[in-house]
Structures are given as structure tokens and as C-alpha cells.
Short mmCIF file of N, CA and C in Angstrom, two decimals:
data_model
loop_
_atom_site.label_atom_id
_atom_site.label_comp_id
_atom_site.label_asym_id
_atom_site.label_seq_id
_atom_site.Cartn_x
_atom_site.Cartn_y
_atom_site.Cartn_z
N MET A 13 1.00 -1.46 0.16
CA MET A 13 0.29 0.26 0.24
C MET A 13 0.92 1.00 0.29
N LYS A 14 0.25 2.12 -0.75
CA LYS A 14 0.96 3.11 -0.97
C LYS A 14 0.82 4.70 0.09
N HIS A 15 1.75 5.33 0.50
CA HIS A 15 1.53 5.73 1.90
C HIS A 15 1.29 7.34 1.11
N HIS A 16 1.08 8.23 1.68
CA HIS A 16 1.77 9.86 1.01
C HIS A 16 2.28 10.05 2.41
N VAL A 17 3.53 10.64 2.18
CA VAL A 17 4.30 11.49 3.58
C VAL A 17 5.23 13.28 2.86
N TYR A 18 4.72 13.74 3.76
CA TYR A 18 5.37 15.28 3.45
C TYR A 18 6.38 15.74 4.79
N LEU A 19 7.41 16.13 3.91
CA LEU A 19 8.86 15.75 4.80
C LEU A 19 9.16 17.61 4.39
N SER A 20 9.66 18.23 5.17
CA SER A 20 10.29 19.89 5.29
C SER A 20 11.64 19.00 5.45
N LEU A 21 12.13 20.49 4.15
CA LEU A 21 13.41 20.31 4.53
C LEU A 21 14.31 21.51 4.69
N GLY A 22 15.24 21.69 5.62
CA GLY A 22 15.70 22.87 5.36
C GLY A 22 17.12 23.25 5.49
N SER A 23 18.55 24.03 5.35
CA SER A 23 19.59 23.65 5.13
C SER A 23 19.81 25.31 5.54
N ASN A 24 20.88 25.77 6.26
CA ASN A 24 21.71 26.87 6.51
C ASN A 24 23.37 26.68 6.62
N LEU A 25 23.80 25.87 6.04
CA LEU A 25 25.31 26.07 6.40
C LEU A 25 25.74 24.86 4.62
N GLY A 26 26.88 25.99 3.55
CA GLY A 26 26.76 25.65 2.50
C GLY A 26 26.31 25.73 1.53
N ASN A 27 26.07 25.51 0.59
CA ASN A 27 25.49 25.13 -0.79
C ASN A 27 24.10 25.37 -0.24
N ARG A 28 23.23 25.82 0.23
CA ARG A 28 21.89 25.52 0.55
C ARG A 28 21.22 25.00 -0.71
N HIS A 29 21.28 25.15 -1.83
CA HIS A 29 20.20 24.76 -2.59
C HIS A 29 20.65 23.55 -3.24
N ALA A 30 21.99 23.64 -3.56
CA ALA A 30 22.87 22.47 -3.86
C ALA A 30 21.88 21.23 -1.95
N LEU A 31 21.99 20.88 -1.89
CA LEU A 31 22.11 20.30 -0.07
C LEU A 31 20.04 20.02 -0.31
N LEU A 32 19.71 21.39 -0.76
CA LEU A 32 18.16 20.72 -0.86
C LEU A 32 18.00 20.31 -2.08
N ARG A 33 19.00 20.19 -2.96
CA ARG A 33 18.64 19.22 -4.10
C ARG A 33 18.89 17.54 -3.39
N GLN A 34 20.09 17.38 -3.13
CA GLN A 34 20.81 16.02 -3.08
C GLN A 34 19.91 15.41 -2.22
N ALA A 35 18.99 16.83 -0.88
CA ALA A 35 18.09 15.88 0.02
C ALA A 35 17.31 14.71 -1.34
N ILE A 36 16.63 15.75 -1.62
CA ILE A 36 15.00 15.19 -3.14
C ILE A 36 15.79 13.95 -3.63
N VAL A 37 17.18 13.79 -4.16
CA VAL A 37 17.38 13.19 -5.35
C VAL A 37 17.41 11.54 -3.94
N HIS A 38 17.73 12.28 -2.76
CA HIS A 38 17.75 10.67 -1.18
C HIS A 38 16.72 10.40 -0.95
N LEU A 39 16.22 11.23 -1.35
CA LEU A 39 14.62 10.82 -0.51
C LEU A 39 14.26 9.55 -1.71
N GLN A 40 13.96 10.59 -3.03
CA GLN A 40 13.32 9.85 -4.36
C GLN A 40 13.98 8.25 -3.85
N GLN A 41 14.91 8.09 -3.63
CA GLN A 41 16.28 6.63 -3.71
C GLN A 41 15.29 5.84 -2.97
N ARG A 42 15.26 6.57 -1.81
CA ARG A 42 15.50 5.74 -0.54
C ARG A 42 14.10 5.88 0.54
N VAL A 43 13.32 6.74 -0.09
CA VAL A 43 12.07 6.70 1.15
C VAL A 43 10.56 6.65 -0.51
N GLY A 44 10.70 7.30 -1.77
CA GLY A 44 9.35 6.92 -2.72
C GLY A 44 9.78 7.92 -3.55
N SER A 45 8.56 8.03 -4.56
CA SER A 45 8.21 8.56 -5.35
C SER A 45 8.07 9.50 -4.98
N LEU A 46 8.76 11.11 -5.57
CA LEU A 46 8.32 12.12 -5.50
C LEU A 46 6.68 12.41 -6.23
N VAL A 47 5.98 13.22 -5.85
CA VAL A 47 4.35 13.58 -5.89
C VAL A 47 5.11 15.21 -6.10
N ALA A 48 5.21 16.47 -5.53
CA ALA A 48 5.60 17.43 -5.48
C ALA A 48 6.28 18.14 -4.88
N CYS A 49 7.15 18.97 -5.02
CA CYS A 49 8.02 19.66 -4.33
C CYS A 49 7.90 21.06 -4.46
N SER A 50 7.60 21.59 -3.26
CA SER A 50 7.50 23.72 -3.52
C SER A 50 8.81 24.31 -3.90
N SER A 51 8.35 25.29 -3.75
CA SER A 51 9.97 26.41 -3.94
C SER A 51 10.35 25.90 -3.21
N PHE A 52 11.95 26.90 -3.52
CA PHE A 52 11.94 26.36 -1.68
C PHE A 52 12.70 28.38 -2.20
N ILE A 53 12.66 28.68 -0.38
CA ILE A 53 12.09 30.01 0.04
C ILE A 53 13.00 30.29 1.08
N GLU A 54 13.05 31.49 1.25
CA GLU A 54 15.18 31.60 2.26
C GLU A 54 13.95 32.55 3.36
N THR A 55 14.12 31.57 4.76
CA THR A 55 13.59 32.30 5.75
C THR A 55 14.87 32.13 6.97
N LEU A 56 14.68 33.12 8.10
CA LEU A 56 15.15 33.06 9.39
C LEU A 56 15.10 32.33 9.95
N PRO A 57 16.33 32.08 10.43
CA PRO A 57 15.96 30.90 11.38
C PRO A 57 15.10 31.20 12.47
N TRP A 58 14.71 29.78 12.81
CA TRP A 58 13.60 29.92 14.02
C TRP A 58 14.12 29.17 15.18
N GLY A 59 13.63 30.02 16.12
CA GLY A 59 14.18 29.42 17.74
C GLY A 59 15.70 29.09 18.25
N PHE A 60 16.34 29.95 17.50
CA PHE A 60 17.74 30.01 17.82
C PHE A 60 18.31 31.54 16.48
N GLU A 61 19.39 31.66 17.04
CA GLU A 61 20.37 32.90 16.53
C GLU A 61 21.34 32.87 15.98
N SER A 62 21.30 32.98 14.19
CA SER A 62 22.52 32.44 13.33
C SER A 62 22.59 33.89 12.57
N GLU A 63 23.77 33.86 12.02
CA GLU A 63 23.55 34.94 11.19
C GLU A 63 23.58 34.38 9.42
N HIS A 64 23.11 32.92 9.69
CA HIS A 64 23.10 31.71 8.57
C HIS A 64 22.04 32.17 7.95
N ASN A 65 21.00 32.48 7.55
CA ASN A 65 19.52 32.17 7.06
C ASN A 65 19.22 31.03 6.37
N PHE A 66 18.11 29.87 6.14
CA PHE A 66 18.20 29.23 5.99
C PHE A 66 16.84 29.09 4.64
N LEU A 67 17.20 28.06 3.68
CA LEU A 67 16.79 27.85 2.58
C LEU A 67 15.56 26.63 2.93
N ASN A 68 13.85 26.77 2.60
CA ASN A 68 13.44 25.97 3.61
C ASN A 68 12.08 24.85 2.00
N ALA A 69 12.21 24.09 1.50
CA ALA A 69 11.30 23.64 0.98
C ALA A 69 10.33 22.36 1.81
N VAL A 70 9.32 21.91 0.77
CA VAL A 70 8.15 20.72 2.11
C VAL A 70 8.43 20.09 0.13
N VAL A 71 8.27 18.87 0.56
CA VAL A 71 8.31 17.68 -0.50
C VAL A 71 7.09 16.55 -0.35
N TRP A 72 6.81 15.98 -1.07
CA TRP A 72 5.34 15.05 -0.83
C TRP A 72 5.80 13.91 -1.76
N CYS A 73 5.92 12.64 -0.82
CA CYS A 73 6.26 11.65 -1.61
C CYS A 73 5.26 10.60 -1.52
N THR A 74 5.50 9.76 -2.31
CA THR A 74 4.53 8.55 -2.27
C THR A 74 5.56 7.12 -1.28
N THR A 75 4.86 6.10 -0.55
CA THR A 75 6.32 5.17 -0.07
C THR A 75 5.13 4.05 0.57
N ASP A 76 6.26 3.00 0.34
CA ASP A 76 5.92 1.63 0.75
C ASP A 76 6.56 1.58 2.54
N LEU A 77 6.81 2.27 3.17
CA LEU A 77 7.94 2.31 3.89
C LEU A 77 6.75 2.65 4.88
N GLU A 78 6.80 2.06 6.25
CA GLU A 78 6.25 3.11 7.28
C GLU A 78 6.68 4.05 8.14
N PRO A 79 5.94 5.05 9.21
CA PRO A 79 6.04 6.33 9.73
C PRO A 79 8.10 5.65 10.56
N GLU A 80 7.61 5.56 11.35
CA GLU A 80 9.11 4.72 12.03
C GLU A 80 10.43 4.54 10.63
N GLU A 81 10.17 3.74 10.03
CA GLU A 81 10.60 3.96 8.58
C GLU A 81 11.65 4.77 7.85
N VAL A 82 10.62 5.94 7.55
CA VAL A 82 10.92 7.28 6.99
C VAL A 82 11.70 7.76 7.88
N LEU A 83 11.68 7.90 9.29
CA LEU A 83 12.33 8.70 10.18
C LEU A 83 13.65 8.15 10.54
N LEU A 84 13.98 6.95 10.17
CA LEU A 84 15.25 5.92 10.36
C LEU A 84 16.13 6.62 8.55
N VAL A 85 15.51 6.11 8.05
CA VAL A 85 16.52 6.82 6.15
C VAL A 85 16.65 8.08 6.15
N THR A 86 15.56 9.26 6.75
CA THR A 86 15.97 11.01 7.01
C THR A 86 16.67 10.95 7.59
N GLN A 87 17.10 10.35 8.74
CA GLN A 87 18.27 10.14 9.68
C GLN A 87 19.68 10.30 9.47
N GLN A 88 19.69 8.98 8.89
CA GLN A 88 20.51 8.22 7.76
C GLN A 88 20.78 8.81 6.91
N ILE A 89 20.10 10.26 6.34
CA ILE A 89 20.31 11.13 5.39
C ILE A 89 20.89 12.42 6.00
N GLU A 90 20.47 12.67 6.69
CA GLU A 90 21.34 13.60 7.48
C GLU A 90 22.67 13.36 7.89
N ARG A 91 22.80 12.34 8.34
CA ARG A 91 24.34 11.91 9.01
C ARG A 91 25.22 11.97 7.51
N GLU A 92 24.61 11.15 6.82
CA GLU A 92 25.71 11.23 5.50
C GLU A 92 26.20 11.95 4.86
N MET A 93 25.11 13.61 4.92
CA MET A 93 25.45 14.54 4.48
C MET A 93 25.81 15.39 5.47
N GLY A 94 25.98 14.92 6.60
CA GLY A 94 27.03 16.20 6.76
C GLY A 94 26.36 16.35 8.33
N ARG A 95 25.38 16.42 8.40
CA ARG A 95 24.57 16.79 9.97
C ARG A 95 24.87 15.49 10.91
N HIS A 96 25.65 16.31 11.87
CA HIS A 96 25.99 15.44 13.05
C HIS A 96 25.89 16.09 14.71
N THR A 97 25.52 16.72 14.33
CA THR A 97 24.16 17.47 15.59
C THR A 97 22.52 17.65 15.60
N LYS A 98 22.28 17.04 16.24
CA LYS A 98 20.63 17.62 16.12
C LYS A 98 19.65 18.25 17.03
N SER A 99 18.49 18.88 17.06
CA SER A 99 18.44 19.80 18.03
C SER A 99 17.93 19.12 19.18
N ASP A 100 18.73 19.39 20.70
CA ASP A 100 18.26 18.82 21.63
C ASP A 100 17.93 20.14 22.81
N ASP A 101 17.34 19.45 24.95
CA ASP A 101 17.21 20.28 25.06
C ASP A 101 17.59 21.89 25.51
N ASN A 102 19.05 22.08 24.91
CA ASN A 102 19.61 23.24 24.45
C ASN A 102 19.66 23.86 24.17
N GLY A 103 18.54 23.39 22.44
CA GLY A 103 17.75 24.50 21.25
C GLY A 103 18.79 23.92 20.03
N TYR A 104 17.98 24.43 18.75
CA TYR A 104 18.54 24.34 17.73
C TYR A 104 20.06 24.42 17.41
N HIS A 105 20.34 24.13 16.48
CA HIS A 105 21.98 24.73 15.96
C HIS A 105 21.13 24.49 14.10
N ASP A 106 22.80 25.46 13.80
CA ASP A 106 23.68 25.77 12.65
C ASP A 106 22.58 23.92 11.16
N ARG A 107 22.50 24.05 10.60
CA ARG A 107 23.05 22.15 9.77
C ARG A 107 22.78 22.56 8.32
N THR A 108 23.34 21.52 7.67
CA THR A 108 23.60 20.37 6.46
C THR A 108 22.52 21.02 5.72
N ILE A 109 22.06 20.05 6.35
CA ILE A 109 20.31 19.36 5.91
C ILE A 109 19.36 19.45 7.29
N ASP A 110 18.96 19.83 7.29
CA ASP A 110 16.89 18.72 8.20
C ASP A 110 16.01 18.25 7.26
N ILE A 111 15.23 17.21 7.85
CA ILE A 111 14.85 16.74 7.55
C ILE A 111 13.77 16.49 8.36
N ASP A 112 12.45 16.86 8.04
CA ASP A 112 11.54 16.60 8.83
C ASP A 112 10.12 16.06 8.62
N ILE A 113 9.39 14.45 9.42
CA ILE A 113 8.81 14.38 8.73
C ILE A 113 7.03 15.11 8.82
N LEU A 114 6.08 15.18 8.07
CA LEU A 114 5.00 16.56 8.88
C LEU A 114 3.78 15.71 8.90
N LEU A 115 3.78 15.44 8.08
CA LEU A 115 2.28 14.23 8.24
C LEU A 115 2.55 13.39 7.48
N PHE A 116 2.00 12.24 7.90
CA PHE A 116 2.29 10.74 7.02
C PHE A 116 0.53 10.50 6.97
N ASP A 117 -0.20 10.01 5.52
CA ASP A 117 -1.02 9.67 5.74
C ASP A 117 -2.47 10.37 6.36
N ASP A 118 -3.22 10.56 6.66
CA ASP A 118 -4.30 11.69 8.01
C ASP A 118 -3.68 9.97 9.46
N LEU A 119 -2.54 9.86 9.92
CA LEU A 119 -2.20 9.04 10.62
C LEU A 119 -1.68 10.07 11.68
N SER A 120 -2.01 9.91 13.10
CA SER A 120 -1.33 10.50 14.48
C SER A 120 -0.80 9.49 15.17
N LEU A 121 0.16 9.91 15.68
CA LEU A 121 1.27 9.33 15.77
C LEU A 121 2.42 9.85 17.54
N ASN A 122 2.42 9.19 18.24
CA ASN A 122 3.39 9.58 19.03
C ASN A 122 4.22 8.08 19.87
N THR A 123 5.25 8.35 19.20
CA THR A 123 6.02 6.90 19.20
C THR A 123 7.61 6.91 19.44
N TRP A 124 8.63 6.45 19.84
CA TRP A 124 9.75 6.27 20.05
C TRP A 124 10.31 4.76 19.13
N VAL A 125 11.20 5.52 18.58
CA VAL A 125 12.07 5.09 17.34
C VAL A 125 13.37 4.08 17.85
N GLY A 126 13.92 3.02 18.09
CA GLY A 126 15.30 3.32 18.53
C GLY A 126 15.28 2.01 20.42
N GLU A 127 16.44 2.16 20.74
CA GLU A 127 16.46 1.95 21.51
C GLU A 127 17.74 3.18 22.48
N GLY A 128 17.44 2.77 24.21
CA GLY A 128 18.77 3.94 24.62
C GLY A 128 18.75 5.26 24.40
N GLU A 129 19.90 5.70 24.66
CA GLU A 129 20.45 6.93 24.00
C GLU A 129 19.52 7.37 22.55
N GLU A 130 19.62 6.30 21.85
CA GLU A 130 19.94 6.39 20.65
C GLU A 130 18.06 6.69 19.80
N ALA A 131 17.57 6.42 20.57
CA ALA A 131 16.17 6.87 20.17
C ALA A 131 15.49 8.48 20.16
N LYS A 132 14.60 7.83 19.26
CA LYS A 132 14.50 9.63 19.08
C LYS A 132 12.65 9.37 18.89
N GLN A 133 12.08 10.57 19.45
CA GLN A 133 10.38 10.66 19.75
C GLN A 133 9.84 10.92 18.05
N LEU A 134 8.70 10.12 17.88
CA LEU A 134 8.24 11.09 16.67
C LEU A 134 6.63 10.33 16.70
N ILE A 135 6.62 12.00 16.67
CA ILE A 135 4.78 12.53 16.38
C ILE A 135 4.86 13.50 15.04
N ILE A 136 3.50 12.19 14.33
CA ILE A 136 3.16 13.08 14.11
C ILE A 136 1.83 12.81 14.14
N PRO A 137 1.17 14.41 13.26
CA PRO A 137 1.80 15.45 12.30
C PRO A 137 2.75 15.67 13.48
N HIS A 138 3.52 16.48 12.57
CA HIS A 138 4.30 17.46 13.64
C HIS A 138 3.85 18.20 14.32
N PRO A 139 4.65 18.22 15.76
CA PRO A 139 3.78 19.14 17.11
C PRO A 139 3.49 20.77 16.68
N LEU A 140 4.83 21.16 16.19
CA LEU A 140 5.68 22.80 15.70
C LEU A 140 4.65 22.90 14.39
N MET A 141 4.63 23.07 12.99
CA MET A 141 4.59 22.77 11.90
C MET A 141 3.44 23.59 12.04
N HIS A 142 2.46 23.67 12.70
CA HIS A 142 1.64 25.21 12.46
C HIS A 142 1.83 26.62 12.63
N GLN A 143 3.46 26.42 13.60
CA GLN A 143 4.15 27.34 14.38
C GLN A 143 4.98 27.98 13.24
N ARG A 144 5.45 27.28 12.37
CA ARG A 144 6.03 27.73 11.29
C ARG A 144 5.61 27.95 9.43
N ASP A 145 6.02 29.27 9.90
CA ASP A 145 5.53 30.36 8.03
C ASP A 145 6.77 29.32 7.22
N PHE A 146 7.52 28.45 6.99
CA PHE A 146 8.80 28.20 6.55
C PHE A 146 8.28 26.91 6.18
N VAL A 147 7.38 26.15 6.94
CA VAL A 147 6.56 25.35 6.74
C VAL A 147 5.40 24.69 6.12
N MET A 148 4.56 25.73 6.79
CA MET A 148 3.01 26.03 6.59
C MET A 148 3.09 26.74 4.88
N LYS A 149 3.67 27.57 3.97
CA LYS A 149 3.84 27.85 3.21
C LYS A 149 3.93 27.66 1.63
N PRO A 150 5.45 26.40 2.07
CA PRO A 150 5.57 25.54 0.88
C PRO A 150 4.57 24.44 1.35
N LEU A 151 3.46 23.83 2.28
CA LEU A 151 2.67 23.13 2.05
C LEU A 151 1.74 23.43 1.82
N GLN A 152 0.91 25.02 1.60
CA GLN A 152 0.66 25.49 1.33
C GLN A 152 0.73 25.83 -0.47
N GLU A 153 1.37 26.22 -0.76
CA GLU A 153 2.00 25.35 -2.02
C GLU A 153 1.75 24.43 -2.14
N ILE A 154 2.16 23.41 -2.24
CA ILE A 154 1.65 22.02 -2.74
C ILE A 154 0.48 22.13 -2.50
N HIS A 155 -0.66 21.99 -2.18
CA HIS A 155 -1.67 21.74 -2.13
C HIS A 155 -2.25 22.03 -2.98
N SER A 156 -1.91 23.59 -3.60
CA SER A 156 -3.09 24.79 -4.12
C SER A 156 -2.10 24.41 -6.12
N MET A 157 -1.46 23.35 -5.89
CA MET A 157 -0.50 22.75 -7.39
C MET A 157 -2.13 22.25 -8.13
#
């Protein structure tokens, strides 16, 4: 069964355009088929101060993967693309790439993926998406296509 997953992409270090395009290629190869991609928009950092602006986009893919598998794949892509520090209790950080699961079908989910210190919380829909214009504007763009 094909699932519909919406992912937010962001980068504020390095060649941001190239990094977003590279992330999209990885997602197509490892998550599923690309249905739509929003425009890339430049935004100020959200939740922390930085001299580096973000480039953000939202992609819509169809996938055979389950939500937990999508999380593991996207985190692996982030690591391969140079992101080694995830946001934590100390706040957000500059990053080469950030990939967040926004929506997965019409599923509501709050679970932990992995074990021990490596475990990551997966909440769908993304709990902060409605507070972030850099997510909502590209998401609305995709739905108006």
C-alpha cells in the first residue's frame, strides 16, 4: 500500500540549494516517488539566532515504508549529508540539512523509535508545524498545485 508522506527540508550551511536538491534525490531513491516539491524559500532561523539564513522546502512523496522506517532513513540521509548534531534540550543549531516528517497519510502518532540513547521520538503530525511559516507556506503551495 502506498502511503503519502510530507517532509520539510531545511539548510543554512554550505551550498543550500545544492544540499536541498541532493536531499530530494536521496529521498526519491530511499523513501519513495516524488509527487510534488514546493519552491525553495529563504527564511530567518527559527528558535535560535544565527547569521546564516535557511533555505526551506516541502516535498510530498509516496512510499511503501512505515513512519518509523521513514524516520530512520531520513536521519541516515542527514548524517550522510554532514549533519551530526541534532537539536536537543539546549536548542537548535546551524545545519547542512534538516529533514522532518510533517504528515503521514492522516495518521496521528506519538512513539519512540530505536533504543537507549539512540531512541528518537516520532510525533505525527509534526507538533510545531503550524507555528512555522517556513513549513506552512510551502505545504500550502503544494496543495494549491
